[in-house]
Structure formats: C-alpha cells, structure tokens
Coordinates of N, CA and C in Angstrom, one line a residue:
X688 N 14.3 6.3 12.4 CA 13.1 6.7 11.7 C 11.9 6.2 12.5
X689 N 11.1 7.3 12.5 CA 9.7 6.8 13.3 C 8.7 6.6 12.5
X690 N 7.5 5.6 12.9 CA 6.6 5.2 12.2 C 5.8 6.7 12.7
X691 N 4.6 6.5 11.0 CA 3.7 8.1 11.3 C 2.0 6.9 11.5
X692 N 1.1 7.8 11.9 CA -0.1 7.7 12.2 C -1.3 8.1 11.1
X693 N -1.8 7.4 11.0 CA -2.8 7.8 10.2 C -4.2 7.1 10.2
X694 N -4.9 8.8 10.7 CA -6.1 8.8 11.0 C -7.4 8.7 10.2
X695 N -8.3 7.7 9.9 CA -9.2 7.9 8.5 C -10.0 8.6 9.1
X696 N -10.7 9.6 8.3 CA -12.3 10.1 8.9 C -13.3 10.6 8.0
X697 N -14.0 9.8 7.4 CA -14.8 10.6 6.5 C -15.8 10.9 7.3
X698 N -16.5 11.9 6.4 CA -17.5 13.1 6.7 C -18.5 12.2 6.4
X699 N -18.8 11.3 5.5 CA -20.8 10.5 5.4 C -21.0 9.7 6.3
X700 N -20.5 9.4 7.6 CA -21.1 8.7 8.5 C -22.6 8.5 8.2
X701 N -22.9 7.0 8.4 CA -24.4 7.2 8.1 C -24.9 6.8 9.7
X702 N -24.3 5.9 10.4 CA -25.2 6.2 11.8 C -25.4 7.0 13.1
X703 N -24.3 7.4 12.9 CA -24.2 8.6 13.6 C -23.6 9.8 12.8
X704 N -24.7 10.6 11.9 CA -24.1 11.7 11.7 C -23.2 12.7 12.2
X705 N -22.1 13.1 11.3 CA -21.1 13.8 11.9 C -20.2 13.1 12.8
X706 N -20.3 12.0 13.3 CA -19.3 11.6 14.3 C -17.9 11.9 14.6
X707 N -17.2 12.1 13.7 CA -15.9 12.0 13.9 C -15.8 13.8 14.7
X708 N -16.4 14.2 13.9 CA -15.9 15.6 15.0 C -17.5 16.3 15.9
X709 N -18.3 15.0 16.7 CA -19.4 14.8 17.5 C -18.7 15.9 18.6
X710 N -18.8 16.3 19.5 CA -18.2 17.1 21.3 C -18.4 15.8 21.6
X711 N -17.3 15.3 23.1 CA -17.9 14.8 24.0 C -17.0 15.9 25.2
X712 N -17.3 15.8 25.9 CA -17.0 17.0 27.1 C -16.3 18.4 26.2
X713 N -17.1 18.9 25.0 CA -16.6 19.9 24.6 C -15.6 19.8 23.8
X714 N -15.0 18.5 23.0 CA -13.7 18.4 22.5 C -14.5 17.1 20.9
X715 N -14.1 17.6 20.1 CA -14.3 16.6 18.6 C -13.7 15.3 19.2
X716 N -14.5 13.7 19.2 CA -14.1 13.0 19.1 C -12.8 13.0 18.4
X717 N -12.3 13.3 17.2 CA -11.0 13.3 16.5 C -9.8 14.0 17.1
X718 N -10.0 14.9 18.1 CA -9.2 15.7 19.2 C -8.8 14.9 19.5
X719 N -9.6 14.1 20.3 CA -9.3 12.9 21.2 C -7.8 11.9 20.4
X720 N -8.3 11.5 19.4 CA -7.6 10.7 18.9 C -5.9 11.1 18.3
X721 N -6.4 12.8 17.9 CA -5.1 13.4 17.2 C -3.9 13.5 18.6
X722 N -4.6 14.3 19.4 CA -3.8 14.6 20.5 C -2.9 13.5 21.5
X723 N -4.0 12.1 21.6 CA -3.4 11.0 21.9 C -1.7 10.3 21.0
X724 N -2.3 10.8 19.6 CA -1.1 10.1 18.9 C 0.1 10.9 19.4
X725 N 0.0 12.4 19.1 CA 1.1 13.8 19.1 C 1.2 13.1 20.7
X726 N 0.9 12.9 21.8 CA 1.4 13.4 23.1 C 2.3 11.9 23.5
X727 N 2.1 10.9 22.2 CA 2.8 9.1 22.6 C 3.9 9.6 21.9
X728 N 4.3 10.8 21.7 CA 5.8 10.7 20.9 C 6.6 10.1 20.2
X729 N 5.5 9.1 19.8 CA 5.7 7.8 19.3 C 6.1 7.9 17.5
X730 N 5.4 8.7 16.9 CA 5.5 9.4 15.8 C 5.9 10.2 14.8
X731 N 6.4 9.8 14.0 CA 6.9 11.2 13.4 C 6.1 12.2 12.9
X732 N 5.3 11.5 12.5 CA 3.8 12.7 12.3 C 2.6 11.7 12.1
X733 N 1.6 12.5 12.6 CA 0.2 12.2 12.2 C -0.6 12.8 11.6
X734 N -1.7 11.9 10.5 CA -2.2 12.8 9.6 C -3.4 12.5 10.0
X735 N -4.4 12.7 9.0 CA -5.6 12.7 9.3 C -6.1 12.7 7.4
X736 N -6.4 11.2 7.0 CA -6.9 11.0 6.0 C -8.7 10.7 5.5
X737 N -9.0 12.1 5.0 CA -10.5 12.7 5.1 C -10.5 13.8 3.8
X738 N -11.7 13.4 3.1 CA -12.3 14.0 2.0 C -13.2 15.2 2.6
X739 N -13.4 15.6 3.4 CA -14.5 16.6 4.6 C -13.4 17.8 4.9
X740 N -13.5 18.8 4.2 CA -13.1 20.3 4.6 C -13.3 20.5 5.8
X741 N -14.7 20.3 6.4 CA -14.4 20.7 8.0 C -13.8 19.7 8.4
X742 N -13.9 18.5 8.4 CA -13.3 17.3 9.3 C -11.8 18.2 9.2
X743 N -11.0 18.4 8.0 CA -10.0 18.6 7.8 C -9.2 19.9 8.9
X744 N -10.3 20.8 8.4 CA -9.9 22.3 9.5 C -10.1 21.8 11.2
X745 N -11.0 21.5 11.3 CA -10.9 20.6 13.1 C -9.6 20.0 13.0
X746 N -9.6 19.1 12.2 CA -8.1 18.2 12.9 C -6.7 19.1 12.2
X747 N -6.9 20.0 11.8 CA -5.3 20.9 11.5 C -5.6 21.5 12.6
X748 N -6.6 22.1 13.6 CA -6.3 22.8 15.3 C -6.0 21.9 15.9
X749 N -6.4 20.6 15.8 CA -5.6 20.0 16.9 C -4.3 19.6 17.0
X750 N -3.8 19.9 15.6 CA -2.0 19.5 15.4 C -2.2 18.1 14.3
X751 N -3.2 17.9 13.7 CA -3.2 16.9 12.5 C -2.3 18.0 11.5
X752 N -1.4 16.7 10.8 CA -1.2 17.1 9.0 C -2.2 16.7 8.0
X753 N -2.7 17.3 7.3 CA -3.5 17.2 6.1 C -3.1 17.4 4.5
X754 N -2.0 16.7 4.0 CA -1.3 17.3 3.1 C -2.2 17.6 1.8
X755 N -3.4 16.9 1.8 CA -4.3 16.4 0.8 C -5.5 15.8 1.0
X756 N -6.3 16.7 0.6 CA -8.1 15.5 0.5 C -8.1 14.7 -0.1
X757 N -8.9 13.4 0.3 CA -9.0 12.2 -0.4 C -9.9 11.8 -1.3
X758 N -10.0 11.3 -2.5 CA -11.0 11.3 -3.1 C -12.4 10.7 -2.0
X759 N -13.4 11.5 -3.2 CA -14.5 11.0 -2.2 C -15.0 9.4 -2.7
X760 N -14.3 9.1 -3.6 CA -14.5 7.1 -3.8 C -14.0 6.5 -3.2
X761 N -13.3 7.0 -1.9 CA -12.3 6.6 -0.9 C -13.3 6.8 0.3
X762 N -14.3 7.4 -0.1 CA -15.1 7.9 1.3 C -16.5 7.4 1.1
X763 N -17.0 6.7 0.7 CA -18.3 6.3 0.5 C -18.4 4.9 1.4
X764 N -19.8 4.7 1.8 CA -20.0 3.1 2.8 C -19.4 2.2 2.3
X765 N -19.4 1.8 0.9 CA -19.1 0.6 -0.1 C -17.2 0.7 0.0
X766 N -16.4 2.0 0.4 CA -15.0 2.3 0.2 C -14.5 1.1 1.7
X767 N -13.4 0.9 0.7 CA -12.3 -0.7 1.9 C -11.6 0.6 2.8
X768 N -11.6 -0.1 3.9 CA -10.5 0.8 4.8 C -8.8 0.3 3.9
X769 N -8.7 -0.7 3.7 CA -7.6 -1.0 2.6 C -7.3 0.0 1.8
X770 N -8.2 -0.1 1.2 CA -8.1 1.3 -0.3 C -7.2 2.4 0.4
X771 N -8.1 3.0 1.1 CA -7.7 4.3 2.1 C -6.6 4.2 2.3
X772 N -6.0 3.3 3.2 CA -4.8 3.1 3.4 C -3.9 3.4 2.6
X773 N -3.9 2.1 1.6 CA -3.3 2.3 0.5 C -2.7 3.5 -0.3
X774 N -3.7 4.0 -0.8 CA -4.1 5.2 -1.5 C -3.0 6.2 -0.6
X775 N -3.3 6.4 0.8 CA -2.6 7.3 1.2 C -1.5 7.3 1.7
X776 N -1.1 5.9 1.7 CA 0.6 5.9 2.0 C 0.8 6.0 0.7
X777 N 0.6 5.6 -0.2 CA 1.6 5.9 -1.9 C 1.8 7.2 -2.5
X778 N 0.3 8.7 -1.4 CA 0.6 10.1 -1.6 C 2.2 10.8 -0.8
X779 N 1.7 9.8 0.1 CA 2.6 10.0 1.7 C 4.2 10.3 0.8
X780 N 4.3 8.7 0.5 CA 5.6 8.6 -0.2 C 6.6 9.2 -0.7
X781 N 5.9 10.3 -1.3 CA 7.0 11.2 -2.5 C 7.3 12.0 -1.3
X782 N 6.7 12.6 -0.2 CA 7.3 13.3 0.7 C 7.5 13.6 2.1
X783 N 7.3 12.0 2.5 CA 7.4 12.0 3.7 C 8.3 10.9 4.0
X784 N 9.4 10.4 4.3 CA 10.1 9.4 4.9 C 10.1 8.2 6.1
X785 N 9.4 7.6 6.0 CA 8.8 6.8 6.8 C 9.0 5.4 6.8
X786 N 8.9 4.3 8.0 CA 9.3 2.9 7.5 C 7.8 2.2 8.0
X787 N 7.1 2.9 8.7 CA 6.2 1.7 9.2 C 4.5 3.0 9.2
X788 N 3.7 1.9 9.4 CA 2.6 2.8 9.8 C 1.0 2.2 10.5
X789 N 1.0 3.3 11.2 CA -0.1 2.6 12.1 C -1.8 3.8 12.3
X790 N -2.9 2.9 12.2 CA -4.3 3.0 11.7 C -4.7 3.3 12.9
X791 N -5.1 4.7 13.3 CA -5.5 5.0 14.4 C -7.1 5.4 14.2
X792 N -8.2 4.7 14.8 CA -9.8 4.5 14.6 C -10.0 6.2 15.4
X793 N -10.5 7.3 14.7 CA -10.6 8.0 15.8 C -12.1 7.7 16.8
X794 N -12.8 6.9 16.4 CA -14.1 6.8 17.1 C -13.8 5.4 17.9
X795 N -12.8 5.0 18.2 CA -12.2 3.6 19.4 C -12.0 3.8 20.2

C-alpha cells in the first residue's frame, strides 16, 4: 500500500493573488508541484484539496484527482491547515485505501 499526496490550494490568497496557479516559465506553480508528486512514483494518488473551480480544472490537466470541493470554511485566512487535512482524509476514506499521507505545499 502506498501513501497518497495531498495538495492544499485555495483560491483567496491574499498576498499574492492567484498564486497557486501564477505561470512561472509558462507552467501554474501547482503543475509544478502535481507533476513532481505523479513522476516520484512514490504515490498512490495525488489530489489536490481546493474549494476554487479553476484551481480545480488546472490541476485535473495536470494529472491531479479532485474527488470533491472543499468547503470554503476550509478556505479562508483564519482556516488551520489541520482542519484541511483532516477534513479531507475522513472524505478520502470511504474510497480510497490508504495507510499514510503526505502535505505537499504547492508554492515551496
């Protein structure tokens, strides 16, 4: 059993608007990060946990799973990366098989 990835990204950045899917040489910061996980083979799957429709459609081209939007009280400045976590391994659960899991920053 392989551990899966999971990528936070909400859409209200407040200091750098838009960041998570910014270009840098023509590619969404979040590209960056999805493609890294998928090519470490390391995974059984990687998702991409984000309340942002576009955020969501960018990272399904890059080979993200998005089974589900996340609430947006999961996505506000005041929201714990905790929560998030949380929240989305207990959706994960009912249908994905997994023993471990690991927080990949896409803006790191």
């Amino acid at each position: 059993m392989k551990p899966i990835c999971i990528i936070p990204a909400r859409g209200g950045s407040k200091g750098v608007k838009r960041k998570n899917i910014r270009k840098l040489n023509g590619k969404p910061l979040i590209g960056y990060a999805i493609e890294s996980a998928l090519e470490s083979n390391f995974f059984s799957n990687v998702f991409v946990s984000t309340e942002d429709k576009k955020i969501s459609s960018i990272a399904k081209k890059y080979g993200a799973e998005i089974p589900f939007l996340r609430p947006k009280k999961l996505a506000s400045d005041n929201s714990d990366i905790a929560d998030t976590l949380s929240y989305t391994i207990k959706k994960l659960e009912s249908n994905y098989n997994f023993n471990s899991v690991m927080l990949r920053d896409c803006t790191c």
